[in-house]
Coordinates of C-alpha atoms in Angstrom, one line a residue:
M1 CA 92.8 123.2 125.8
V2 CA 95.8 122.7 123.2
A3 CA 98.4 119.9 123.7
K4 CA 101.2 120.4 125.9
S5 CA 103.5 118.9 122.3
S6 CA 101.6 121.4 119.8
L7 CA 101.5 124.3 122.5
F8 CA 105.6 123.5 123.0
C9 CA 106.1 123.7 119.4
G10 CA 103.8 126.8 118.9
L11 CA 105.5 128.5 121.4
L12 CA 109.0 127.6 119.7
F13 CA 107.7 128.8 116.6
A14 CA 106.0 132.1 118.3
L15 CA 109.7 133.0 119.9
S16 CA 111.7 132.2 116.6
G17 CA 109.2 134.4 114.4
L18 CA 109.6 137.2 117.3
F19 CA 113.7 137.5 117.3
G20 CA 113.6 136.8 113.4
S21 CA 110.8 139.6 112.7
Q22 CA 113.0 142.2 114.8
V23 CA 115.9 142.1 112.4
D24 CA 114.0 141.4 109.2
A25 CA 110.6 142.7 109.4
V26 CA 109.3 145.0 106.9
K27 CA 108.0 147.4 109.3
S28 CA 104.4 149.2 108.9
P29 CA 104.2 152.9 109.4
G30 CA 102.5 152.3 113.0
C31 CA 106.0 151.3 114.0
A32 CA 106.9 154.8 114.0
K33 CA 104.7 156.0 116.7
P34 CA 102.5 154.9 119.8
A35 CA 99.6 153.0 119.0
S36 CA 96.3 154.4 118.1
I37 CA 94.5 151.1 118.0
A38 CA 93.6 148.9 121.1
S39 CA 91.6 145.7 121.8
G40 CA 88.2 146.2 121.0
K41 CA 85.6 146.4 118.5
Y42 CA 85.4 149.3 115.4
S43 CA 83.4 150.4 112.5
V44 CA 84.2 151.7 109.4
T45 CA 82.4 152.5 106.2
V46 CA 83.1 150.7 103.0
N47 CA 81.2 150.7 99.9
G48 CA 78.9 152.8 101.5
K49 CA 78.0 150.6 104.3
S50 CA 78.9 150.6 108.1
R51 CA 81.1 147.6 109.0
E52 CA 82.3 146.0 112.0
Y53 CA 85.5 144.1 113.0
L54 CA 87.5 143.1 116.4
V55 CA 91.0 143.6 117.2
R56 CA 93.4 142.1 119.9
V57 CA 96.4 143.6 120.4
P58 CA 98.7 141.3 122.2
E59 CA 99.7 142.0 126.2
G60 CA 103.0 144.1 126.3
Y61 CA 102.1 145.6 123.0
M62 CA 105.6 147.9 122.1
H63 CA 105.1 149.8 119.0
Q64 CA 108.9 149.2 118.1
S65 CA 108.4 145.5 117.8
P66 CA 106.6 144.4 114.7
N67 CA 103.7 141.9 114.9
R68 CA 102.3 139.3 113.0
V69 CA 98.5 139.7 112.1
V70 CA 95.9 137.2 111.6
V71 CA 92.6 137.7 110.1
A72 CA 90.0 135.2 111.3
Y73 CA 86.4 134.9 109.1
H74 CA 83.3 133.6 110.7
W75 CA 81.2 131.2 109.2
Y76 CA 77.4 131.7 108.3
G77 CA 75.5 132.4 111.5
G78 CA 78.5 133.3 113.2
T79 CA 79.8 136.3 114.6
I80 CA 83.2 137.8 115.4
D81 CA 82.2 137.1 119.3
D82 CA 81.8 133.7 118.2
L83 CA 85.4 133.4 116.9
V84 CA 86.9 134.8 120.5
I85 CA 84.9 132.5 122.8
G86 CA 86.3 129.3 123.8
A87 CA 83.9 126.8 122.2
N88 CA 80.6 126.3 119.8
K89 CA 79.1 123.7 117.9
Y90 CA 81.6 123.3 115.1
G91 CA 84.8 123.3 117.6
N92 CA 87.1 124.8 120.2
G93 CA 89.6 127.6 120.8
S94 CA 89.4 131.5 120.5
Y95 CA 90.3 132.1 116.4
Y96 CA 90.0 128.4 115.5
G97 CA 92.3 127.5 118.2
L98 CA 95.4 129.9 117.2
L99 CA 95.2 132.2 119.8
P100 CA 97.6 130.3 122.5
F101 CA 100.5 130.1 119.7
G102 CA 100.3 134.0 119.0
G103 CA 102.4 134.8 122.0
N104 CA 102.9 138.4 122.6
S105 CA 103.7 139.2 118.9
T106 CA 100.4 138.6 117.1
I107 CA 97.4 140.9 116.5
F108 CA 94.1 139.2 115.8
V109 CA 91.4 140.6 113.8
A110 CA 87.7 139.4 113.3
P111 CA 85.8 141.0 110.3
A112 CA 82.2 140.8 110.1
G113 CA 80.4 139.6 107.1
I114 CA 77.0 141.3 106.3
D115 CA 74.4 139.4 107.4
T116 CA 76.9 136.7 108.6
L117 CA 77.5 136.1 104.9
W118 CA 80.8 136.8 102.6
M119 CA 78.9 137.2 99.4
N120 CA 81.6 139.9 98.1
T121 CA 79.1 141.9 96.4
D122 CA 80.8 144.9 94.2
N123 CA 83.9 143.5 95.6
E124 CA 82.9 145.1 99.4
D125 CA 84.1 142.2 101.2
L126 CA 87.8 142.4 99.9
N127 CA 87.7 145.9 100.2
F128 CA 86.7 145.8 103.7
V129 CA 89.7 143.6 104.6
D130 CA 91.7 146.2 102.6
T131 CA 90.4 148.7 104.9
I132 CA 91.5 146.7 107.9
V133 CA 94.9 145.9 106.8
N134 CA 95.5 149.8 106.1
S135 CA 94.1 150.5 109.3
V136 CA 96.2 148.1 111.3
D137 CA 99.1 148.9 109.5
N138 CA 98.8 152.4 110.3
G139 CA 97.6 152.2 114.2
L140 CA 100.1 149.5 115.1
C141 CA 103.3 148.0 114.6
V142 CA 103.0 145.2 111.9
D143 CA 105.7 143.2 110.0
T144 CA 103.8 143.6 106.8
E145 CA 105.3 140.1 105.2
H146 CA 103.6 138.2 108.2
R147 CA 100.2 138.5 107.4
Y148 CA 97.5 135.3 107.5
A149 CA 94.3 134.7 107.1
V150 CA 91.9 131.6 107.9
G151 CA 88.4 130.9 107.8
F152 CA 85.8 128.2 108.4
S153 CA 82.7 127.0 106.4
F154 CA 81.5 130.3 104.8
G155 CA 84.3 132.0 106.1
G156 CA 86.6 129.3 104.6
S157 CA 85.1 130.7 101.0
M158 CA 86.3 134.0 102.3
A159 CA 89.3 133.0 102.8
H160 CA 89.3 131.1 99.2
A161 CA 88.6 134.6 97.7
T162 CA 91.5 136.1 100.0
A163 CA 93.9 133.6 98.5
N164 CA 93.3 134.1 95.0
T165 CA 93.4 137.8 95.3
R166 CA 95.3 138.9 97.8
G167 CA 98.4 136.8 97.5
R168 CA 100.6 140.2 97.7
T169 CA 99.4 141.0 100.9
F170 CA 99.0 137.5 103.0
R171 CA 101.8 135.1 103.8
A172 CA 99.8 132.2 103.8
V173 CA 95.7 131.3 104.2
A174 CA 94.0 128.6 105.5
I175 CA 90.5 127.1 104.3
L176 CA 88.9 125.0 106.7
S177 CA 86.0 122.8 105.3
G178 CA 85.2 126.0 102.8
N179 CA 83.7 126.4 99.5
D180 CA 84.0 128.5 96.5
F181 CA 80.9 130.3 96.9
T182 CA 82.3 134.0 97.7
P183 CA 83.0 135.5 94.4
F184 CA 86.0 137.6 93.4
T185 CA 87.9 139.6 90.9
G186 CA 91.7 140.3 90.9
E187 CA 94.9 139.2 90.0
T188 CA 95.8 135.5 91.6
V189 CA 99.5 134.7 92.2
P190 CA 101.2 132.1 94.1
V191 CA 100.5 132.0 97.9
A192 CA 101.0 129.3 100.5
V193 CA 97.4 127.5 100.9
Y194 CA 96.3 125.3 103.7
V195 CA 93.2 123.2 103.1
Q196 CA 91.5 120.5 105.6
H197 CA 88.1 118.8 104.8
G198 CA 86.3 116.2 106.7
V199 CA 85.5 113.1 104.6
S200 CA 82.2 113.1 105.5
D201 CA 81.1 116.6 105.6
P202 CA 77.1 117.0 105.0
G203 CA 77.7 120.7 104.6
V204 CA 74.9 122.4 102.2
N205 CA 77.0 122.3 99.0
N206 CA 79.7 121.4 101.1
P207 CA 81.4 117.9 100.2
I208 CA 84.9 116.8 100.3
T209 CA 85.1 117.6 96.7
Q210 CA 85.1 121.3 97.2
G211 CA 88.4 120.7 99.5
R212 CA 89.7 118.5 96.7
A213 CA 88.9 121.3 94.1
M214 CA 90.5 124.2 95.9
R215 CA 93.5 122.0 96.6
D216 CA 94.0 121.4 92.8
H217 CA 93.5 125.0 92.1
F218 CA 96.5 125.9 94.5
I219 CA 98.5 123.8 93.2
Q220 CA 98.3 124.5 89.8
V221 CA 98.5 128.3 90.7
N222 CA 101.6 127.5 92.6
G223 CA 103.2 125.3 89.9
C224 CA 103.4 122.2 92.7
E225 CA 104.4 118.9 91.6
P226 CA 101.3 116.9 91.7
K227 CA 100.8 113.6 93.8
T228 CA 98.1 111.8 95.0
A229 CA 96.4 112.5 98.2
S230 CA 95.2 110.0 100.4
E231 CA 92.3 110.2 102.5
P232 CA 91.4 108.4 105.7
V233 CA 88.2 106.0 105.5
A234 CA 85.2 107.5 107.5
G235 CA 84.8 105.8 110.6
S236 CA 88.9 105.5 111.1
G237 CA 89.1 108.2 113.8
T238 CA 92.1 109.8 111.7
H239 CA 93.5 112.6 109.4
V240 CA 96.0 112.3 106.6
K241 CA 98.2 115.3 105.8
T242 CA 99.5 115.3 102.1
E243 CA 102.5 118.3 101.5
Y244 CA 103.1 119.7 98.2
K245 CA 106.3 121.3 98.5
N246 CA 108.1 121.1 95.2
C247 CA 106.5 124.1 94.0
K248 CA 107.8 126.6 91.0
N249 CA 107.7 129.9 93.0
G250 CA 108.5 127.9 96.6
H251 CA 104.7 128.5 97.9
P252 CA 103.5 125.1 99.3
V253 CA 100.1 123.7 99.4
T254 CA 99.3 121.3 102.4
Y255 CA 96.2 119.0 102.3
I256 CA 94.4 117.4 105.4
A257 CA 91.4 115.0 105.0
F258 CA 90.1 113.9 108.2
D259 CA 87.4 111.5 109.3
G260 CA 84.6 113.6 110.4
V261 CA 81.9 116.4 109.3
H262 CA 81.6 120.0 108.9
Q263 CA 84.0 121.1 112.1
Y264 CA 87.2 123.0 112.4
S265 CA 88.7 121.5 115.1
P266 CA 88.3 117.7 114.9
M267 CA 90.2 115.3 116.9
D268 CA 91.6 111.7 116.1
A269 CA 90.2 108.9 118.2
G270 CA 91.7 108.4 121.6
S271 CA 92.9 112.1 121.9
K272 CA 91.3 115.0 123.8
T273 CA 92.6 117.9 121.5
S274 CA 92.8 118.8 118.2
W275 CA 95.6 118.5 115.9
V276 CA 94.5 121.3 113.8
P277 CA 95.5 124.5 115.3
G278 CA 99.2 123.4 115.6
E279 CA 99.3 122.4 111.9
I280 CA 97.6 125.8 110.7
W281 CA 100.3 127.3 113.0
T282 CA 103.4 125.5 111.9
F283 CA 101.9 125.9 108.1
F284 CA 101.7 129.8 108.6
T285 CA 105.3 129.9 110.4
T286 CA 107.2 128.3 107.7
A287 CA 105.5 129.6 104.7
P288 CA 107.6 131.6 102.3
P289 CA 107.5 135.4 102.0
P290 CA 104.2 136.9 100.1
F291 CA 104.7 136.9 96.1
K292 CA 106.6 140.0 94.6

């Protein structure tokens, strides 16, 4: 369940984003015709392999109205169905808890990794994402300057690869307890990046040093003014956010360290809801347009 205050803020952002997008949106080809994509699972062949992905079209969809797109990457051992259900061993909420914030103006997409992995062999996973983006752009009405990506664990690794190679396609990327396992080649340009990691993360090769390293990498890529990031003490039941907004190209970096382990929706002590979805959504909806 989303906290009332977080949901209210998210809905305000959703409404403001919707009305703003009607005026300033860079519309995809799908805005000129009735939808050719409905909610459901789809298959496509990429690099000679059959790949599957899930699309959720918002209720009340109108092809004249541009929509945001959120691409959510599952974790190792997870599936696209796991992203849709409300709870699992790593956290709570559909599409990492972002679904309630999307309102009726956000298309959610969940690609399936090969054997639940994101190894990007011969660039197959990033090519898969490119294929999905092209398909959704042509089959639905998309604001092409409002695409976002989010992933947890190995999905966070894929999000990391996306941020490093698709900064002209995605407006912002959120890396949740991720790492740099997914190899990539391509142009790295400034992009808004959100990184969160647990101070006691016991994940395989996934300590908080991975989160710090990714934070520092994008601070450098974005030309942000560096500063020391505080982190909570283990057992404190808190989280600490550090924002890097003084950046050369205007693309910020946010780093949140939390008292917790390998999870994507931690809660502070005494709280019954996670602060994470609201933080991600606020970061997404306040990020600048993709790098040109």
